[in-house]
PDB file of C-alpha atoms in Angstrom:
ATOM      1  CA  GLU A 298      -8.030  -3.156   8.965  1.00 95.00           C
ATOM      2  CA  VAL A 299      -4.617  -3.368   7.329  1.00 96.00           C
ATOM      3  CA  GLN A 300      -2.441  -0.265   7.821  1.00 97.00           C
ATOM      4  CA  LEU A 301       1.244   0.625   7.099  1.00 98.00           C
ATOM      5  CA  VAL A 302       2.637   3.721   8.660  1.00 98.00           C
ATOM      6  CA  GLU A 303       6.118   4.936   7.683  1.00 98.00           C
ATOM      7  CA  SER A 304       8.271   7.270   9.581  1.00 97.00           C
ATOM      8  CA  GLY A 305      11.934   8.440   9.690  1.00 97.00           C
ATOM      9  CA  GLY A 306      12.129  10.514   6.608  1.00 97.00           C
ATOM     10  CA  GLY A 307      13.643  13.965   6.529  1.00 97.00           C
ATOM     11  CA  LEU A 308      16.543  16.172   5.197  1.00 98.00           C
ATOM     12  CA  VAL A 309      20.014  14.558   5.290  1.00 98.00           C
ATOM     13  CA  GLN A 310      23.289  15.688   3.739  1.00 98.00           C
ATOM     14  CA  PRO A 311      24.996  13.657   0.912  1.00 98.00           C
ATOM     15  CA  GLY A 312      26.977  10.835   2.475  1.00 98.00           C
ATOM     16  CA  GLY A 313      24.700  10.685   5.492  1.00 98.00           C
ATOM     17  CA  SER A 314      22.446   8.070   6.852  1.00 98.00           C
ATOM     18  CA  LEU A 315      18.771   7.557   7.654  1.00 98.00           C
ATOM     19  CA  ARG A 316      16.626   4.753   9.030  1.00 98.00           C
ATOM     20  CA  LEU A 317      13.100   4.399   7.870  1.00 98.00           C
ATOM     21  CA  SER A 318      10.506   2.509   9.769  1.00 98.00           C
ATOM     22  CA  CYS A 319       7.179   0.992   8.830  1.00 98.00           C
ATOM     23  CA  VAL A 320       4.751  -0.200  11.456  1.00 98.00           C
ATOM     24  CA  ALA A 321       2.190  -2.665  10.313  1.00 97.00           C
ATOM     25  CA  SER A 322      -1.221  -3.360  11.910  1.00 96.00           C
ATOM     26  CA  GLY A 323      -4.134  -5.463  11.028  1.00 96.00           C
ATOM     27  CA  PHE A 324      -1.990  -8.375   9.973  1.00 95.00           C
ATOM     28  CA  THR A 325       1.109 -10.362  11.076  1.00 94.00           C
ATOM     29  CA  LEU A 326       4.315  -9.274   9.485  1.00 93.00           C
ATOM     30  CA  SER A 327       5.916 -12.715   9.871  1.00 91.00           C
ATOM     31  CA  THR A 328       3.540 -14.210   7.305  1.00 93.00           C
ATOM     32  CA  TYR A 329       4.286 -11.724   4.423  1.00 95.00           C
ATOM     33  CA  TRP A 330       7.041 -10.633   2.164  1.00 96.00           C
ATOM     34  CA  MET A 331       7.496  -6.856   2.393  1.00 97.00           C
ATOM     35  CA  SER A 332       8.834  -4.310   0.044  1.00 97.00           C
ATOM     36  CA  TRP A 333      10.129  -0.752  -0.045  1.00 98.00           C
ATOM     37  CA  VAL A 334       9.204   1.253  -3.119  1.00 98.00           C
ATOM     38  CA  ARG A 335      10.341   4.814  -3.778  1.00 98.00           C
ATOM     39  CA  GLN A 336       9.216   7.683  -6.010  1.00 98.00           C
ATOM     40  CA  ALA A 337      11.392  10.622  -6.862  1.00 98.00           C
ATOM     41  CA  PRO A 338       9.730  14.002  -7.134  1.00 96.00           C
ATOM     42  CA  GLY A 339       7.587  14.016 -10.358  1.00 95.00           C
ATOM     43  CA  LYS A 340       8.829  10.600 -11.306  1.00 96.00           C
ATOM     44  CA  GLY A 341       7.636   7.097 -11.491  1.00 97.00           C
ATOM     45  CA  LEU A 342       7.721   4.103  -9.010  1.00 98.00           C
ATOM     46  CA  GLU A 343      10.981   2.363  -8.474  1.00 98.00           C
ATOM     47  CA  TRP A 344      11.210  -0.881  -6.358  1.00 98.00           C
ATOM     48  CA  VAL A 345      13.989  -0.599  -3.833  1.00 98.00           C
ATOM     49  CA  ALA A 346      14.169  -3.867  -1.806  1.00 98.00           C
ATOM     50  CA  ASN A 347      12.121  -6.791  -0.326  1.00 96.00           C
ATOM     51  CA  ILE A 348      12.474  -9.244   2.415  1.00 96.00           C
ATOM     52  CA  LYS A 349      11.150 -12.741   2.934  1.00 95.00           C
ATOM     53  CA  LYS A 350       8.488 -13.537   5.680  1.00 93.00           C
ATOM     54  CA  ASP A 351      11.264 -14.833   8.110  1.00 91.00           C
ATOM     55  CA  GLY A 352      13.855 -12.346   6.990  1.00 91.00           C
ATOM     56  CA  SER A 353      16.046 -15.072   5.512  1.00 94.00           C
ATOM     57  CA  GLU A 354      16.078 -13.646   1.938  1.00 95.00           C
ATOM     58  CA  LYS A 355      16.568 -10.113   0.861  1.00 97.00           C
ATOM     59  CA  TYR A 356      16.760  -8.549  -2.590  1.00 96.00           C
ATOM     60  CA  TYR A 357      17.818  -5.031  -3.685  1.00 97.00           C
ATOM     61  CA  VAL A 358      17.711  -2.948  -6.835  1.00 97.00           C
ATOM     62  CA  ASP A 359      21.280  -2.560  -8.119  1.00 96.00           C
ATOM     63  CA  SER A 360      21.528   1.200  -7.328  1.00 97.00           C
ATOM     64  CA  VAL A 361      21.204   0.699  -3.591  1.00 98.00           C
ATOM     65  CA  LYS A 362      23.157  -2.585  -3.095  1.00 98.00           C
ATOM     66  CA  GLY A 363      25.824  -2.239  -0.526  1.00 97.00           C
ATOM     67  CA  ARG A 364      24.244   1.089   0.850  1.00 98.00           C
ATOM     68  CA  PHE A 365      20.754   0.134   1.939  1.00 98.00           C
ATOM     69  CA  THR A 366      19.698  -2.740   4.264  1.00 98.00           C
ATOM     70  CA  ILE A 367      16.120  -3.986   4.648  1.00 98.00           C
ATOM     71  CA  SER A 368      15.247  -5.681   7.878  1.00 97.00           C
ATOM     72  CA  LYS A 369      12.119  -6.602   9.921  1.00 96.00           C
ATOM     73  CA  ASP A 370      11.243  -7.140  13.485  1.00 94.00           C
ATOM     74  CA  ASN A 371       8.301  -9.558  13.595  1.00 90.00           C
ATOM     75  CA  VAL A 372       7.804  -9.078  17.331  1.00 92.00           C
ATOM     76  CA  LYS A 373       7.340  -5.349  16.843  1.00 95.00           C
ATOM     77  CA  ASN A 374       5.553  -5.919  13.528  1.00 95.00           C
ATOM     78  CA  SER A 375       7.854  -3.419  11.983  1.00 97.00           C
ATOM     79  CA  LEU A 376       9.839  -3.103   8.792  1.00 98.00           C
ATOM     80  CA  TYR A 377      13.068  -1.061   8.372  1.00 98.00           C
ATOM     81  CA  LEU A 378      15.268   0.417   5.746  1.00 98.00           C
ATOM     82  CA  GLN A 379      18.747   1.495   6.878  1.00 98.00           C
ATOM     83  CA  MET A 380      20.098   3.886   4.186  1.00 98.00           C
ATOM     84  CA  ASN A 381      23.766   4.708   4.231  1.00 98.00           C
ATOM     85  CA  SER A 382      25.957   6.804   1.866  1.00 98.00           C
ATOM     86  CA  LEU A 383      22.968   8.688   0.677  1.00 98.00           C
ATOM     87  CA  ARG A 384      23.071  10.471  -2.675  1.00 98.00           C
ATOM     88  CA  ALA A 385      21.059  13.249  -4.174  1.00 98.00           C
ATOM     89  CA  GLU A 386      19.451  10.726  -6.470  1.00 97.00           C
ATOM     90  CA  ASP A 387      17.998   8.820  -3.421  1.00 98.00           C
ATOM     91  CA  THR A 388      15.636  11.794  -2.800  1.00 98.00           C
ATOM     92  CA  ALA A 389      12.150  10.406  -2.970  1.00 98.00           C
ATOM     93  CA  VAL A 390       9.079   9.426  -1.065  1.00 98.00           C
ATOM     94  CA  TYR A 391       9.618   5.923   0.297  1.00 98.00           C
ATOM     95  CA  TYR A 392       6.631   3.545   0.583  1.00 98.00           C
ATOM     96  CA  CYS A 393       6.433   0.348   2.394  1.00 98.00           C
ATOM     97  CA  ALA A 394       4.162  -2.163   0.789  1.00 98.00           C
ATOM     98  CA  ARG A 395       2.857  -5.675   1.577  1.00 97.00           C
ATOM     99  CA  GLU A 396       3.267  -8.434  -0.949  1.00 95.00           C
ATOM    100  CA  ASN A 397       0.117 -10.593  -1.146  1.00 89.00           C
ATOM    101  CA  THR A 398       1.076 -14.158  -0.604  1.00 82.00           C
ATOM    102  CA  ASN A 399      -1.615 -15.826  -2.714  1.00 82.00           C
ATOM    103  CA  ARG A 400      -2.317 -13.252  -5.351  1.00 79.00           C
ATOM    104  CA  GLY A 401       1.179 -11.653  -5.608  1.00 86.00           C
ATOM    105  CA  GLY A 402       1.755  -7.964  -6.138  1.00 91.00           C
ATOM    106  CA  LEU A 403       1.793  -5.209  -3.563  1.00 96.00           C
ATOM    107  CA  ASP A 404      -1.686  -5.187  -2.100  1.00 94.00           C
ATOM    108  CA  TYR A 405      -1.338  -2.642   0.651  1.00 96.00           C
ATOM    109  CA  TRP A 406       0.841   0.621   0.785  1.00 98.00           C
ATOM    110  CA  GLY A 407       1.725   3.095   3.373  1.00 98.00           C
ATOM    111  CA  GLN A 408       1.272   6.782   2.970  1.00 97.00           C
ATOM    112  CA  GLY A 409       4.957   7.264   2.297  1.00 98.00           C
ATOM    113  CA  THR A 410       7.807   9.286   3.933  1.00 98.00           C
ATOM    114  CA  LEU A 411       9.891  11.852   2.222  1.00 98.00           C
ATOM    115  CA  VAL A 412      13.636  11.567   2.198  1.00 98.00           C
ATOM    116  CA  THR A 413      15.555  14.627   0.884  1.00 98.00           C
ATOM    117  CA  VAL A 414      19.287  14.334   0.307  1.00 98.00           C
ATOM    118  CA  SER A 415      20.854  17.729  -0.056  1.00 96.00           C
ATOM    119  CA  SER A 416      23.531  20.115   1.388  1.00 95.00           C
TER     120      SER A 416
ATOM    121  CA  GLN B 156      14.866   4.202 -18.374  1.00 86.00           C
ATOM    122  CA  SER B 157      12.303   1.772 -16.919  1.00 92.00           C
ATOM    123  CA  VAL B 158      12.491  -1.960 -17.577  1.00 94.00           C
ATOM    124  CA  LEU B 159       8.858  -2.021 -18.662  1.00 98.00           C
ATOM    125  CA  THR B 160       7.823   0.395 -21.309  1.00 98.00           C
ATOM    126  CA  GLN B 161       4.554   2.340 -21.061  1.00 98.00           C
ATOM    127  CA  PRO B 162       3.298   5.357 -23.087  1.00 97.00           C
ATOM    128  CA  PRO B 163       3.779   8.549 -20.988  1.00 97.00           C
ATOM    129  CA  SER B 164       0.273   9.714 -21.596  1.00 97.00           C
ATOM    130  CA  ALA B 165      -3.177   8.693 -22.631  1.00 98.00           C
ATOM    131  CA  SER B 166      -6.457  10.493 -22.789  1.00 97.00           C
ATOM    132  CA  GLY B 167     -10.136  10.051 -23.442  1.00 96.00           C
ATOM    133  CA  THR B 168     -13.549  11.606 -22.959  1.00 97.00           C
ATOM    134  CA  PRO B 169     -16.148  10.443 -20.429  1.00 97.00           C
ATOM    135  CA  GLY B 170     -17.693   7.234 -21.477  1.00 97.00           C
ATOM    136  CA  GLN B 171     -14.908   6.194 -23.811  1.00 97.00           C
ATOM    137  CA  ARG B 172     -12.711   3.184 -23.645  1.00 97.00           C
ATOM    138  CA  VAL B 173      -8.995   3.646 -23.350  1.00 98.00           C
ATOM    139  CA  THR B 174      -6.166   1.207 -23.195  1.00 98.00           C
ATOM    140  CA  ILE B 175      -2.593   1.484 -21.887  1.00 98.00           C
ATOM    141  CA  SER B 176       0.085  -0.854 -22.992  1.00 98.00           C
ATOM    142  CA  CYS B 177       3.012  -2.204 -21.148  1.00 98.00           C
ATOM    143  CA  SER B 178       5.780  -3.930 -22.998  1.00 98.00           C
ATOM    144  CA  GLY B 179       8.621  -6.055 -21.289  1.00 97.00           C
ATOM    145  CA  SER B 180      10.695  -9.118 -22.012  1.00 97.00           C
ATOM    146  CA  SER B 181      10.923 -12.892 -21.343  1.00 97.00           C
ATOM    147  CA  SER B 182      12.463 -12.390 -17.937  1.00 96.00           C
ATOM    148  CA  ASN B 183       9.574 -10.386 -16.600  1.00 97.00           C
ATOM    149  CA  ILE B 184       6.196 -10.244 -18.314  1.00 97.00           C
ATOM    150  CA  GLY B 185       7.011 -13.243 -20.451  1.00 97.00           C
ATOM    151  CA  SER B 186       7.337 -15.494 -17.526  1.00 96.00           C
ATOM    152  CA  ASN B 187       5.554 -13.868 -14.633  1.00 95.00           C
ATOM    153  CA  TYR B 188       2.277 -12.217 -13.721  1.00 96.00           C
ATOM    154  CA  VAL B 189       1.560  -8.581 -14.492  1.00 97.00           C
ATOM    155  CA  TYR B 190       0.145  -6.234 -11.993  1.00 98.00           C
ATOM    156  CA  TRP B 191      -1.369  -2.832 -12.448  1.00 98.00           C
ATOM    157  CA  TYR B 192      -1.425   0.117 -10.033  1.00 98.00           C
ATOM    158  CA  GLN B 193      -3.426   3.363  -9.892  1.00 98.00           C
ATOM    159  CA  GLN B 194      -2.042   6.458  -8.265  1.00 98.00           C
ATOM    160  CA  LEU B 195      -4.412   9.288  -7.765  1.00 97.00           C
ATOM    161  CA  PRO B 196      -2.790  12.694  -7.313  1.00 93.00           C
ATOM    162  CA  GLY B 197      -1.048  13.077  -3.963  1.00 93.00           C
ATOM    163  CA  THR B 198      -1.850   9.466  -2.871  1.00 96.00           C
ATOM    164  CA  ALA B 199      -0.105   6.221  -2.464  1.00 97.00           C
ATOM    165  CA  PRO B 200      -0.452   3.621  -5.244  1.00 98.00           C
ATOM    166  CA  LYS B 201      -3.400   1.151  -5.164  1.00 97.00           C
ATOM    167  CA  LEU B 202      -3.414  -2.345  -6.611  1.00 97.00           C
ATOM    168  CA  LEU B 203      -5.871  -2.313  -9.531  1.00 97.00           C
ATOM    169  CA  ILE B 204      -5.196  -5.647 -11.357  1.00 97.00           C
ATOM    170  CA  TYR B 205      -3.383  -8.737 -10.098  1.00 96.00           C
ATOM    171  CA  ARG B 206      -2.223 -11.800 -11.976  1.00 96.00           C
ATOM    172  CA  ASP B 207      -2.638 -10.216 -15.456  1.00 97.00           C
ATOM    173  CA  SER B 208      -6.404  -9.888 -15.337  1.00 97.00           C
ATOM    174  CA  GLN B 209      -7.981 -10.260 -11.907  1.00 96.00           C
ATOM    175  CA  ARG B 210      -9.598  -7.395 -10.008  1.00 96.00           C
ATOM    176  CA  PRO B 211      -9.376  -7.009  -6.235  1.00 94.00           C
ATOM    177  CA  SER B 212     -12.660  -6.591  -4.488  1.00 93.00           C
ATOM    178  CA  GLY B 213     -13.873  -3.037  -4.785  1.00 94.00           C
ATOM    179  CA  VAL B 214     -12.358  -2.348  -8.258  1.00 96.00           C
ATOM    180  CA  PRO B 215     -15.075  -1.710 -10.734  1.00 96.00           C
ATOM    181  CA  ASP B 216     -15.424  -4.074 -13.594  1.00 96.00           C
ATOM    182  CA  ARG B 217     -14.733  -1.123 -15.982  1.00 97.00           C
ATOM    183  CA  PHE B 218     -11.043  -1.933 -15.421  1.00 98.00           C
ATOM    184  CA  SER B 219      -9.666  -5.027 -17.190  1.00 98.00           C
ATOM    185  CA  GLY B 220      -6.197  -6.377 -17.764  1.00 98.00           C
ATOM    186  CA  SER B 221      -4.843  -8.790 -20.393  1.00 98.00           C
ATOM    187  CA  LYS B 222      -1.480 -10.145 -21.433  1.00 98.00           C
ATOM    188  CA  SER B 223       0.034 -11.818 -24.465  1.00 97.00           C
ATOM    189  CA  GLY B 224       3.567 -12.903 -24.742  1.00 97.00           C
ATOM    190  CA  THR B 225       5.792 -10.156 -23.385  1.00 97.00           C
ATOM    191  CA  SER B 226       3.245  -7.402 -23.454  1.00 98.00           C
ATOM    192  CA  ALA B 227       0.144  -6.507 -21.309  1.00 98.00           C
ATOM    193  CA  SER B 228      -2.566  -3.915 -21.428  1.00 98.00           C
ATOM    194  CA  LEU B 229      -5.016  -2.164 -19.141  1.00 98.00           C
ATOM    195  CA  ALA B 230      -8.317  -1.201 -20.482  1.00 98.00           C
ATOM    196  CA  ILE B 231     -10.709   1.197 -18.900  1.00 98.00           C
ATOM    197  CA  SER B 232     -14.120   1.345 -20.273  1.00 97.00           C
ATOM    198  CA  GLY B 233     -16.963   3.946 -19.549  1.00 97.00           C
ATOM    199  CA  LEU B 234     -14.265   6.445 -18.688  1.00 97.00           C
ATOM    200  CA  ARG B 235     -15.009   8.730 -15.734  1.00 97.00           C
ATOM    201  CA  SER B 236     -13.436  11.919 -14.369  1.00 96.00           C
ATOM    202  CA  GLU B 237     -12.266  10.078 -11.250  1.00 96.00           C
ATOM    203  CA  ASP B 238     -10.180   7.697 -13.333  1.00 97.00           C
ATOM    204  CA  GLU B 239      -7.742  10.551 -13.957  1.00 97.00           C
ATOM    205  CA  ALA B 240      -4.488   9.248 -12.485  1.00 97.00           C
ATOM    206  CA  ASP B 241      -1.160   7.755 -13.069  1.00 98.00           C
ATOM    207  CA  TYR B 242      -1.156   4.056 -14.013  1.00 98.00           C
ATOM    208  CA  TYR B 243       1.768   1.732 -13.591  1.00 98.00           C
ATOM    209  CA  CYS B 244       2.386  -1.875 -14.740  1.00 98.00           C
ATOM    210  CA  ALA B 245       4.732  -4.126 -12.784  1.00 98.00           C
ATOM    211  CA  ALA B 246       6.139  -7.631 -12.841  1.00 97.00           C
ATOM    212  CA  TRP B 247       8.775  -9.661 -11.056  1.00 95.00           C
ATOM    213  CA  ASP B 248      11.944  -9.878 -13.180  1.00 95.00           C
ATOM    214  CA  ASN B 249      13.786 -13.251 -12.862  1.00 95.00           C
ATOM    215  CA  SER B 250      17.160 -11.844 -14.155  1.00 95.00           C
ATOM    216  CA  LEU B 251      17.183  -8.829 -11.881  1.00 94.00           C
ATOM    217  CA  SER B 252      15.674 -10.659  -8.875  1.00 94.00           C
ATOM    218  CA  GLY B 253      13.331  -7.839  -8.224  1.00 94.00           C
ATOM    219  CA  TRP B 254      10.140  -6.053  -9.098  1.00 96.00           C
ATOM    220  CA  VAL B 255      10.184  -3.867 -12.124  1.00 97.00           C
ATOM    221  CA  PHE B 256       7.797  -1.072 -12.973  1.00 98.00           C
ATOM    222  CA  GLY B 257       6.820   0.664 -16.092  1.00 98.00           C
ATOM    223  CA  GLY B 258       7.523   4.461 -16.323  1.00 97.00           C
ATOM    224  CA  GLY B 259       3.843   5.145 -15.735  1.00 98.00           C
ATOM    225  CA  THR B 260       1.038   6.587 -17.960  1.00 98.00           C
ATOM    226  CA  LYS B 261      -0.717   9.701 -17.020  1.00 98.00           C
ATOM    227  CA  LEU B 262      -4.435   9.386 -17.937  1.00 98.00           C
ATOM    228  CA  THR B 263      -6.305  12.561 -18.684  1.00 97.00           C
ATOM    229  CA  VAL B 264     -10.076  12.660 -18.913  1.00 96.00           C
ATOM    230  CA  LEU B 265     -10.922  15.401 -21.265  1.00 91.00           C
TER     231      LEU B 265
END
């Protein structure tokens, strides 16, 4: 059974840093692109970043470029999101999601982890 | 302001057919597949439609997707109370090099 479990969320002050983790099970991370998607309280979905199967390509939404870094450890079957210089507008539930290789789209999602940026 | 445009709300009575539109541009819907996600209250999104009109296993055939040019739509027939959720369209955007989502449509079953 495919499962994605995020962790690492919490309360952080503006300008601070946080590292999110997503542990995958039921499939091999090295064979899939992976994404982070966030949802601010009461708002819609916003794609944040994705990373190629072998980690050689990474893409980011403009609002996080230079502040967030997506990475993966295929040995630990884990995905990460290092978030620096956090702002109040980064407050959201962050989901990791698997990109289906053949069909496209995000076919499995984790339960999400809440990041709150506030003083 | 979302890159893809959806109506913020839609509604229908049990048994009715409702459609939700999604409008984009040549760099996203016009040149790539559209995906639809269903988000029930308090849960993570779930893939509902892939590659414009295909249903993953387990998704009832009451749900259908279509695309024409730079617009797409999701149709739900035989509306049921458990269909009450937020629905999002998405596509890869070649200009932005990233996934773009619609703002979401809240479906209410009256």
